[in-house]
Amino acid sequence: MAQRDFLLWLLMIPGLSIKGRYRIWIYLKENKLSKLSWQQILTISKMRQSQRNEATYWFKEMNWQVEWHKLQDQTYIAICDAAYPITLSECIDAPICLFYKGDLSLLVQPLVAIVGSRQATAYGISVLKSWIPGLTAAGLTTVSGLAAGIDELTHRETLKANGQTIAIIGTGFDYAYPKHCEDLQNTISQLGLLLSEYLPWQGPKRHHFPERNRIISGLCQVCLVIEAKKRSGSLITAMLALEQNRTVMALPGRIDGQYSVGTNELILAGATPVLSVDQIVLEFANFY
Amino acid sequence: MTKTETIIEIKRLLFQQPSSEDIARWQADERIGVQKLLRQYEKKQEKILFQQRAFNKRLNFERKAWQQGKVVAGIDEVGRGPLAGPVVAAAVVIDDSFDMTIVHDSKQLSEKTRQSIDTEIREKVVDFAFGVVDAKDIDRLNIYEASRVAMRQSVEALSVPIDGLLIDAMTVDLEIPQEKLIKGDDRSISIGAASILAKNYRDNLMKDFAQQFPGYGFEHNAGYGTAEHLAGLNTLGITPIHRKSFAPVKKFLN
């Protein structure tokens, strides 16, 4: 079994977390190994004792070969591949495998992540609609999470402007979440790039969304937050981006608006307030 | 009994090297204004210390080489993303006498600061050199290869012999040991210095091009696709320094 197949197979193990998988990858790399024994998988991943019994039952007793066969037909990049971009490896607990559909070369383009509230207001919508053509015309590729609201608008406006967009989803490819974005997901898989860290048959789970946010912030050079309520997920993405030394830019809003509270507080915490699309374009001079 | 110092006097004295007795005396001073000045002073000292620590941390790769009696050059390139102009790389060699702590965070520098320290960097490093690859070659090769060529040229143009390279996230087509650093300009002072020199060099080139090709705003945008640049492309079309292979430029070709 080649190393990249072994890494893919790890995704099937129940109870093996993203962190655990990453620990295994580091161990493989440092010891120049291409795979591990079952016992090594359990110890090196530091899987919790309570999970180990279930995992071992799955490994020894369940008929996982059927799903494994299906999995091997999927297109994916692995962290050991030469094509795995350096920006991805800068993610916290970098994804060891990513399923993809579409144009993988978009991963090395200048990328601006655009994240925000799932309930966009007229203000956020109008700013985004007016800025995205400028970002596209300057040669930037947008990245977002295909969630309702700002994410969805980002992808749609980019495609409308004939630009490039990358969507990182919180489910496997067999799902479309939210349902009304199914057409968008299909379009992006053909005209842009669709990425998922989840097995094709895995559905939307709460913890998937912060997990995929780390990929969004890891990939981009600039992270733009359009609208965010207090304690919103977009703020988590923005903080991750700051930790990874990306530039975080936030759209200032009315101080009495509940959808600007998060963005305004981000600015207080050190994010760059952004007033024009040119500011974003010129920010890339620092990275590109 | 000595006259109590005025707060203005204390402020001035804090600015020149105060002794530890002075500090102790002022800490005991109950005036709010004095306490405030002391807090400001402490914050400033913390910042200097932080900068020094950050600077020292970013000499690890260089020190490793120096301990083995080796000379390394830090390399960085700038100008991959613009729609016009060349891609420029710089190679820099430093030694342990290099003390410009401001270089530790090259990304945070304003353009004004960046330009103002350019001469000082050039004077204080052991050696530096540039590599420049223009738009025609970028179209011929592709921007990634063109960047590597520019980096190779910058290394070959150095006067001192070097044993190894520190590069930000790429490898260069040269038979020499290379250390590919992720987030290089954040982790190595040599790369940080190279990044500053390269940016200044390219910005100045683009300012000259702005004289030759007015109407695109090259003196402000260094060839990046701002609204002014795109408007210029719309009314004036392309120039010889535009990268015809770039998607945003293609639609203006006729």
Coordinates of C-alpha atoms in Angstrom, one line a residue:
Chain A
M1 CA 0.0 0.0 0.0
A2 CA 1.5 3.3 -1.1
Q3 CA 1.8 6.0 1.6
R4 CA -0.9 8.2 0.0
D5 CA -3.3 5.2 0.1
F6 CA -2.5 4.6 3.7
L7 CA -3.2 8.3 4.5
L8 CA -6.5 8.0 2.7
W9 CA -7.4 4.9 4.6
L10 CA -6.8 6.7 7.9
L11 CA -9.8 8.9 7.1
M12 CA -12.1 5.8 7.6
I13 CA -11.0 5.0 11.1
P14 CA -13.8 5.9 13.6
G15 CA -12.5 7.9 16.5
L16 CA -9.4 9.1 14.7
S17 CA -9.4 12.8 14.9
I18 CA -7.9 15.4 12.6
K19 CA -5.2 16.1 15.2
G20 CA -4.5 12.3 15.5
R21 CA -4.1 11.9 11.8
Y22 CA -1.7 14.8 11.7
R23 CA 0.4 13.3 14.5
I24 CA 0.6 10.1 12.5
W25 CA 1.7 12.0 9.4
I26 CA 4.5 13.8 11.4
Y27 CA 5.6 10.4 12.8
L28 CA 5.7 8.9 9.3
K29 CA 7.7 11.8 7.9
E30 CA 10.2 12.0 10.7
N31 CA 10.9 8.2 10.6
K32 CA 10.7 7.9 6.8
L33 CA 7.9 5.3 7.0
S34 CA 5.1 4.9 4.6
K35 CA 2.6 3.1 6.9
L36 CA 2.1 1.9 10.5
S37 CA 0.7 -1.1 12.2
W38 CA -2.7 -1.0 13.9
Q39 CA -1.2 -0.7 17.4
Q40 CA 1.1 2.1 16.3
I41 CA -1.8 4.0 14.8
L42 CA -3.6 3.9 18.2
T43 CA -0.6 5.0 20.2
I44 CA 0.9 7.6 17.9
S45 CA -2.4 9.3 17.3
K46 CA -2.9 9.4 21.1
M47 CA -6.4 8.2 20.5
R48 CA -8.5 8.2 23.7
Q49 CA -8.7 4.8 25.4
S50 CA -12.5 4.9 25.2
Q51 CA -12.3 5.3 21.4
R52 CA -9.7 2.6 20.9
N53 CA -12.0 -0.3 21.6
E54 CA -14.6 0.9 19.1
A55 CA -11.9 1.6 16.5
T56 CA -10.3 -1.9 17.0
Y57 CA -13.7 -3.5 16.7
W58 CA -14.3 -1.7 13.4
F59 CA -10.8 -2.7 12.2
K60 CA -11.0 -6.4 13.1
E61 CA -14.8 -7.2 12.8
M62 CA -16.4 -4.8 10.4
N63 CA -16.5 -5.2 6.7
W64 CA -14.8 -1.9 5.8
Q65 CA -13.3 -3.2 2.5
V66 CA -16.5 -2.3 0.6
E67 CA -16.3 1.4 1.6
W68 CA -12.6 1.3 1.1
H69 CA -13.1 0.2 -2.5
K70 CA -15.5 3.1 -3.1
L71 CA -13.1 5.5 -1.5
Q72 CA -10.2 4.6 -3.7
D73 CA -12.2 5.8 -6.8
Q74 CA -12.2 9.4 -5.4
T75 CA -9.8 12.1 -6.5
Y76 CA -7.8 13.5 -3.7
I77 CA -4.5 15.1 -2.8
A78 CA -2.4 13.8 0.0
I79 CA 0.0 15.7 2.2
C80 CA 2.9 13.5 0.9
D81 CA 2.1 14.5 -2.7
A82 CA 4.5 16.9 -4.5
A83 CA 1.4 18.9 -5.6
Y84 CA 0.3 19.6 -2.0
P85 CA 0.7 23.3 -1.7
I86 CA 2.9 24.9 1.0
T87 CA 0.1 27.2 2.2
L88 CA -2.0 24.2 3.1
S89 CA 0.8 22.7 5.1
E90 CA 0.7 25.9 7.2
C91 CA -2.8 25.0 8.5
I92 CA -3.0 24.0 12.1
D93 CA -3.1 20.1 12.0
A94 CA -2.9 20.3 8.2
P95 CA -5.4 18.1 6.4
I96 CA -3.6 14.8 5.4
C97 CA -6.0 14.2 2.6
L98 CA -8.4 16.5 0.7
F99 CA -11.0 15.2 -1.8
Y100 CA -11.3 17.6 -4.7
K101 CA -13.3 18.3 -7.8
G102 CA -12.2 20.9 -10.3
D103 CA -9.1 22.9 -11.0
L104 CA -6.4 22.0 -8.5
S105 CA -4.1 24.7 -9.9
L106 CA -6.2 27.3 -8.1
L107 CA -4.5 26.4 -4.9
V108 CA -1.4 28.3 -5.8
Q109 CA -3.1 31.4 -7.1
P110 CA -3.2 34.6 -4.9
L111 CA -6.2 33.8 -2.7
V112 CA -8.6 36.1 -0.8
A113 CA -10.8 34.4 1.7
I114 CA -14.2 36.0 2.2
V115 CA -16.2 35.0 5.2
G116 CA -19.1 36.4 7.1
S117 CA -22.5 36.0 8.6
R118 CA -25.0 33.4 7.3
Q119 CA -27.6 36.2 7.4
A120 CA -26.1 39.0 5.2
T121 CA -27.7 42.4 5.5
A122 CA -28.3 44.8 2.6
Y123 CA -25.1 46.6 3.5
G124 CA -22.9 43.5 3.3
I125 CA -24.5 42.4 0.1
S126 CA -24.1 45.7 -1.6
V127 CA -20.4 46.0 -0.6
L128 CA -19.6 42.5 -1.7
K129 CA -21.4 42.9 -5.0
S130 CA -19.4 46.1 -5.7
W131 CA -16.1 44.7 -4.6
I132 CA -15.9 41.2 -6.1
P133 CA -15.6 42.3 -9.8
G134 CA -12.6 44.5 -8.7
L135 CA -11.0 41.5 -7.0
T136 CA -11.5 39.3 -9.9
A137 CA -10.3 41.8 -12.4
A138 CA -7.1 42.2 -10.4
G139 CA -6.4 38.5 -10.8
L140 CA -7.4 37.3 -7.3
T141 CA -9.2 34.0 -6.6
T142 CA -11.9 33.9 -3.8
V143 CA -12.1 31.2 -1.2
S144 CA -15.1 30.6 1.0
G145 CA -17.1 27.9 2.8
L146 CA -20.3 27.6 0.6
A147 CA -22.4 28.4 3.7
A148 CA -25.6 30.5 3.3
G149 CA -25.2 34.2 3.4
I150 CA -21.8 35.9 2.7
D151 CA -20.1 32.6 1.6
E152 CA -22.8 31.8 -0.9
L153 CA -22.8 35.4 -2.3
T154 CA -19.0 35.4 -2.6
H155 CA -19.1 32.3 -4.8
R156 CA -22.0 33.4 -6.9
E157 CA -20.7 36.9 -7.5
T158 CA -17.2 35.6 -8.4
L159 CA -18.7 33.2 -11.0
K160 CA -20.9 36.0 -12.3
A161 CA -17.8 38.2 -12.8
N162 CA -16.1 35.3 -14.6
G163 CA -13.6 34.9 -11.8
Q164 CA -12.1 31.9 -10.0
T165 CA -13.4 30.6 -6.8
I166 CA -12.6 27.8 -4.3
A167 CA -15.2 26.3 -2.0
I168 CA -14.3 24.3 1.1
I169 CA -17.3 22.4 2.4
G170 CA -18.2 20.9 5.7
T171 CA -19.7 17.7 4.3
G172 CA -18.6 15.0 2.0
F173 CA -19.3 15.4 -1.7
D174 CA -22.4 13.2 -1.7
Y175 CA -24.2 16.0 0.3
A176 CA -25.1 19.5 -0.5
Y177 CA -25.5 21.7 2.6
P178 CA -27.4 24.0 2.6
K179 CA -29.7 22.4 0.1
H180 CA -30.4 25.5 -1.9
C181 CA -26.6 25.7 -2.7
E182 CA -26.6 22.4 -4.5
D183 CA -26.5 24.0 -8.0
L184 CA -23.7 26.3 -6.8
Q185 CA -21.7 23.3 -5.5
N186 CA -22.0 21.6 -8.8
T187 CA -21.0 24.7 -10.8
I188 CA -17.9 25.2 -8.6
S189 CA -16.9 21.6 -9.0
Q190 CA -16.7 22.2 -12.7
L191 CA -15.6 25.9 -13.1
G192 CA -13.7 26.3 -9.9
L193 CA -12.4 24.1 -7.2
L194 CA -14.4 22.2 -4.6
L195 CA -12.5 20.8 -1.5
S196 CA -13.6 18.5 1.3
E197 CA -11.8 16.9 4.2
Y198 CA -14.8 14.5 4.8
L199 CA -15.6 11.1 3.4
P200 CA -18.1 11.4 0.6
W201 CA -20.9 10.0 2.7
Q202 CA -20.4 12.1 5.7
G203 CA -23.1 14.7 6.3
P204 CA -23.1 18.1 8.0
K205 CA -22.0 18.0 11.6
R206 CA -21.6 21.0 13.9
H207 CA -17.9 20.5 14.5
H208 CA -17.2 20.2 10.8
F209 CA -17.6 24.0 10.2
P210 CA -14.9 25.3 12.5
E211 CA -12.7 22.4 11.2
R212 CA -13.1 23.5 7.6
N213 CA -12.5 27.2 8.6
R214 CA -8.9 26.4 9.4
I215 CA -8.4 25.3 5.8
I216 CA -10.0 28.5 4.6
S217 CA -7.7 30.6 6.7
G218 CA -4.7 28.4 6.0
L219 CA -5.0 28.7 2.2
C220 CA -5.5 32.4 1.9
Q221 CA -3.1 35.3 2.0
V222 CA -5.7 37.8 3.0
C223 CA -8.9 37.1 5.0
L224 CA -11.8 39.5 4.5
V225 CA -14.6 39.5 7.1
I226 CA -17.7 41.2 5.7
E227 CA -20.2 40.9 8.5
A228 CA -20.2 39.0 11.8
K229 CA -22.4 38.9 14.8
K230 CA -20.9 38.6 18.3
R231 CA -19.3 35.2 18.8
S232 CA -19.8 34.1 15.2
G233 CA -17.9 31.4 13.3
S234 CA -16.3 34.0 11.0
L235 CA -14.5 35.4 13.9
I236 CA -12.9 32.0 14.6
T237 CA -11.7 31.9 11.0
A238 CA -10.3 35.4 11.3
M239 CA -8.5 34.6 14.6
L240 CA -7.0 31.5 13.0
A241 CA -5.9 33.6 10.1
L242 CA -4.2 36.1 12.4
E243 CA -2.4 33.2 14.2
Q244 CA -1.1 32.0 10.8
N245 CA 0.2 35.5 10.0
R246 CA -2.4 36.2 7.3
T247 CA -3.7 39.7 6.9
V248 CA -7.2 40.0 8.3
M249 CA -9.3 42.8 6.9
A250 CA -12.7 43.7 8.3
L251 CA -15.5 45.8 6.9
P252 CA -16.5 48.4 9.4
G253 CA -20.2 48.8 10.1
R254 CA -22.7 50.7 12.2
I255 CA -21.9 50.4 15.9
D256 CA -25.5 49.7 16.6
G257 CA -25.9 47.0 14.0
Q258 CA -25.9 43.4 15.4
Y259 CA -24.2 42.1 12.2
S260 CA -21.3 44.6 12.5
V261 CA -20.5 43.9 16.2
G262 CA -18.1 41.1 15.3
T263 CA -16.3 43.0 12.5
N264 CA -16.0 46.2 14.5
E265 CA -14.5 44.3 17.4
L266 CA -12.1 42.5 15.1
I267 CA -10.9 45.9 14.1
L268 CA -10.4 46.9 17.7
A269 CA -8.4 43.7 18.1
G270 CA -6.1 44.6 15.3
A271 CA -7.7 43.6 12.0
T272 CA -7.2 46.2 9.2
P273 CA -10.4 48.2 8.6
V274 CA -11.0 48.1 4.8
L275 CA -12.7 50.9 3.0
S276 CA -12.0 50.1 -0.7
V277 CA -11.3 47.2 -2.9
D278 CA -8.0 48.7 -3.9
Q279 CA -6.8 48.3 -0.4
I280 CA -7.3 44.6 -0.7
V281 CA -5.6 44.4 -4.1
L282 CA -2.6 46.3 -2.8
E283 CA -2.4 44.2 0.3
F284 CA -1.3 41.3 -1.9
A285 CA 1.9 43.2 -2.7
N286 CA 3.0 41.9 0.6
F287 CA 2.7 38.3 -0.4
Y288 CA 2.8 38.2 -4.1
Chain B
M1 CA 15.3 69.1 50.7
T2 CA 15.6 68.7 47.0
K3 CA 12.9 70.5 44.9
T4 CA 10.3 68.0 43.5
E5 CA 10.8 67.4 39.8
T6 CA 8.0 68.6 37.5
I7 CA 6.3 66.0 35.4
I8 CA 7.7 67.7 32.3
E9 CA 11.2 67.3 33.6
I10 CA 10.6 63.6 34.4
K11 CA 9.3 63.0 30.9
R12 CA 12.5 64.5 29.4
L13 CA 14.7 62.5 31.8
L14 CA 12.9 59.2 30.9
F15 CA 13.7 59.8 27.3
Q16 CA 17.4 59.9 28.1
Q17 CA 18.9 56.8 29.8
P18 CA 17.4 57.0 33.3
S19 CA 19.3 55.2 36.1
S20 CA 17.6 52.5 38.3
E21 CA 17.7 54.9 41.2
D22 CA 15.7 57.5 39.2
I23 CA 13.2 54.8 38.2
A24 CA 12.8 53.7 41.9
R25 CA 12.3 57.3 43.0
W26 CA 9.6 57.9 40.4
Q27 CA 7.9 54.7 41.2
A28 CA 7.4 56.0 44.7
D29 CA 6.0 59.3 43.3
E30 CA 2.3 59.3 44.0
R31 CA 1.4 61.8 41.2
I32 CA -0.8 60.2 38.6
G33 CA 1.0 61.9 35.8
V34 CA 4.3 60.3 36.9
Q35 CA 2.8 56.9 37.2
K36 CA 1.4 57.2 33.7
L37 CA 4.8 58.2 32.3
L38 CA 6.4 55.2 34.0
R39 CA 3.8 52.9 32.5
Q40 CA 4.5 54.3 29.0
Y41 CA 8.2 53.9 29.6
E42 CA 7.8 50.3 30.7
K43 CA 5.7 49.5 27.7
K44 CA 8.3 51.0 25.4
Q45 CA 11.1 48.9 27.0
E46 CA 8.9 45.8 26.7
K47 CA 8.5 46.5 23.0
I48 CA 12.2 46.9 22.4
L49 CA 12.9 43.7 24.3
F50 CA 10.3 41.9 22.3
Q51 CA 11.8 43.2 19.0
Q52 CA 15.2 42.1 20.1
R53 CA 14.0 38.6 21.0
A54 CA 12.1 38.4 17.7
F55 CA 15.2 39.5 15.9
N56 CA 17.3 36.9 17.6
K57 CA 14.9 34.1 17.0
R58 CA 15.1 34.8 13.3
L59 CA 18.8 34.3 13.2
N60 CA 18.6 30.6 14.1
F61 CA 19.2 29.3 10.5
E62 CA 22.0 31.7 9.9
R63 CA 23.7 30.9 13.2
K64 CA 23.4 27.2 12.5
A65 CA 25.4 27.8 9.3
W66 CA 27.9 30.2 10.9
Q67 CA 28.7 27.6 13.6
Q68 CA 29.8 25.3 10.8
G69 CA 31.9 28.0 9.3
K70 CA 29.5 28.3 6.4
V71 CA 28.1 31.4 4.6
V72 CA 24.4 31.5 3.6
A73 CA 22.4 33.9 1.6
G74 CA 18.7 34.7 2.2
I75 CA 16.6 35.1 -0.9
D76 CA 13.2 36.5 -1.5
E77 CA 11.2 37.6 -4.6
V78 CA 8.5 40.1 -5.1
G79 CA 6.1 40.9 -8.0
R80 CA 4.4 37.5 -8.8
G81 CA 0.9 38.9 -8.7
P82 CA 1.0 42.3 -10.6
L83 CA -0.4 42.5 -14.1
A84 CA 2.6 44.5 -15.3
G85 CA 6.3 44.8 -14.7
P86 CA 9.1 42.4 -13.9
V87 CA 9.5 39.9 -11.1
V88 CA 12.4 40.9 -8.9
A89 CA 14.5 38.8 -6.5
A90 CA 17.1 39.8 -4.0
A91 CA 19.9 37.8 -2.4
V92 CA 21.4 39.0 0.9
V93 CA 24.3 37.8 3.0
I94 CA 24.7 39.0 6.6
D95 CA 27.1 38.4 9.4
D96 CA 26.8 38.6 13.2
S97 CA 27.4 42.3 13.1
F98 CA 24.0 43.0 11.5
D99 CA 21.9 44.6 14.2
M100 CA 18.9 46.2 12.5
T101 CA 16.1 44.7 14.6
I102 CA 13.5 46.5 12.5
V103 CA 14.1 44.0 9.8
H104 CA 12.4 41.2 11.8
D105 CA 8.9 42.1 10.6
S106 CA 9.4 43.2 7.0
K107 CA 5.7 42.9 6.2
Q108 CA 4.6 45.4 8.8
L109 CA 6.7 48.2 7.5
S110 CA 5.1 51.1 5.8
E111 CA 6.4 52.0 2.4
K112 CA 8.0 55.1 3.8
T113 CA 9.9 53.3 6.5
R114 CA 10.8 50.5 4.1
Q115 CA 12.4 53.0 1.7
S116 CA 14.1 55.0 4.5
I117 CA 16.0 52.0 5.8
D118 CA 17.1 50.8 2.3
T119 CA 20.5 52.5 2.3
E120 CA 21.3 51.5 5.8
I121 CA 20.5 47.8 5.0
R122 CA 22.7 48.0 1.9
E123 CA 25.5 49.4 4.0
K124 CA 25.3 47.0 6.8
V125 CA 24.9 43.7 5.0
V126 CA 28.0 41.8 3.8
D127 CA 26.7 41.5 0.2
F128 CA 23.5 41.9 -1.8
A129 CA 22.4 41.4 -5.4
F130 CA 19.3 41.5 -7.5
G131 CA 17.7 39.3 -10.3
V132 CA 15.1 40.8 -12.6
V133 CA 12.9 38.9 -15.1
D134 CA 10.7 41.0 -17.4
A135 CA 7.2 40.6 -18.6
K136 CA 8.2 39.0 -21.9
D137 CA 10.1 36.2 -20.2
I138 CA 7.3 35.9 -17.7
D139 CA 4.9 35.3 -20.6
R140 CA 7.4 32.8 -22.2
L141 CA 8.2 30.8 -19.1
N142 CA 5.2 31.2 -16.6
I143 CA 5.4 33.3 -13.5
Y144 CA 6.6 30.5 -11.2
E145 CA 9.6 29.6 -13.4
A146 CA 10.3 33.3 -14.0
S147 CA 10.5 33.8 -10.2
R148 CA 13.0 30.9 -9.9
V149 CA 15.1 32.4 -12.7
A150 CA 15.2 35.8 -11.0
M151 CA 16.2 34.1 -7.7
R152 CA 19.0 32.2 -9.4
Q153 CA 20.2 35.3 -11.1
S154 CA 20.4 37.2 -7.8
V155 CA 22.5 34.4 -6.2
E156 CA 24.8 34.3 -9.2
A157 CA 25.3 38.1 -9.0
L158 CA 26.6 37.9 -5.4
S159 CA 30.3 38.7 -5.0
V160 CA 31.0 36.6 -1.9
P161 CA 31.1 32.8 -2.3
I162 CA 28.3 31.1 -0.5
D163 CA 27.7 27.6 0.8
G164 CA 23.9 27.6 1.1
L165 CA 20.6 29.4 0.5
L166 CA 17.7 30.2 2.7
I167 CA 14.6 30.7 0.6
D168 CA 11.0 31.4 1.3
A169 CA 9.0 28.4 0.2
M170 CA 10.8 27.6 -3.1
T171 CA 13.8 25.9 -4.4
V172 CA 16.2 27.4 -7.0
D173 CA 17.8 25.7 -10.0
L174 CA 21.3 25.7 -8.5
E175 CA 23.7 23.0 -7.4
I176 CA 23.9 24.2 -3.8
P177 CA 22.4 23.2 -0.5
Q178 CA 19.1 25.0 0.0
E179 CA 16.8 25.3 3.0
K180 CA 13.3 25.9 1.9
L181 CA 11.6 27.8 4.7
I182 CA 7.8 28.1 5.1
K183 CA 7.0 31.7 5.9
G184 CA 10.6 32.5 5.3
D185 CA 10.6 36.2 5.6
D186 CA 9.0 35.7 9.0
R187 CA 11.7 33.3 10.2
S188 CA 15.0 34.5 8.9
I189 CA 16.6 37.9 9.0
S190 CA 18.5 37.4 5.8
I191 CA 15.3 36.6 4.0
G192 CA 13.6 39.6 5.7
A193 CA 16.3 41.9 4.5
A194 CA 16.2 40.4 1.0
S195 CA 12.4 41.0 0.9
I196 CA 12.8 44.7 1.9
L197 CA 15.5 45.3 -0.7
A198 CA 13.5 43.5 -3.4
K199 CA 10.3 45.4 -2.7
N200 CA 12.1 48.8 -2.8
Y201 CA 14.0 47.9 -6.0
R202 CA 10.8 46.9 -7.7
D203 CA 8.7 49.8 -6.5
N204 CA 11.4 52.2 -7.8
L205 CA 11.5 50.4 -11.1
M206 CA 7.7 50.8 -11.4
K207 CA 7.9 54.5 -10.5
D208 CA 10.3 54.9 -13.5
F209 CA 7.9 53.0 -15.7
A210 CA 5.1 55.3 -14.5
Q211 CA 7.0 58.1 -16.2
Q212 CA 7.3 56.1 -19.4
F213 CA 3.8 54.8 -19.3
P214 CA 1.6 57.3 -17.5
G215 CA -2.1 56.6 -17.0
Y216 CA -2.0 53.3 -15.2
G217 CA -0.9 54.5 -11.8
F218 CA 2.2 52.4 -11.7
E219 CA 3.7 54.9 -9.2
H220 CA 1.0 53.9 -6.7
N221 CA 0.1 50.4 -7.5
A222 CA 3.4 48.9 -8.7
G223 CA 1.5 47.1 -11.5
Y224 CA -1.2 45.5 -9.3
G225 CA -4.7 45.5 -10.6
T226 CA -6.3 48.5 -8.8
A227 CA -9.2 50.3 -10.2
E228 CA -7.0 53.0 -11.6
H229 CA -4.8 50.5 -13.4
L230 CA -7.8 48.6 -14.9
A231 CA -9.3 51.9 -16.0
G232 CA -6.0 52.7 -17.8
L233 CA -6.1 49.4 -19.5
N234 CA -9.6 50.1 -20.6
T235 CA -8.8 53.4 -22.2
L236 CA -5.2 53.1 -23.2
G237 CA -4.8 49.3 -23.8
I238 CA -1.7 47.4 -22.9
T239 CA 2.0 48.4 -22.7
P240 CA 5.2 46.4 -23.5
I241 CA 5.5 45.8 -19.7
H242 CA 2.1 44.1 -19.3
R243 CA 2.0 40.4 -18.8
K244 CA 0.0 39.2 -21.7
S245 CA -0.3 35.7 -20.3
F246 CA -2.1 36.8 -17.2
A247 CA -5.9 36.3 -17.3
P248 CA -6.9 39.8 -16.2
V249 CA -4.7 41.3 -19.0
K250 CA -5.9 38.9 -21.8
K251 CA -9.3 40.6 -22.2
F252 CA -7.5 43.9 -23.1
L253 CA -5.5 42.3 -25.9
N254 CA -6.8 43.1 -29.4

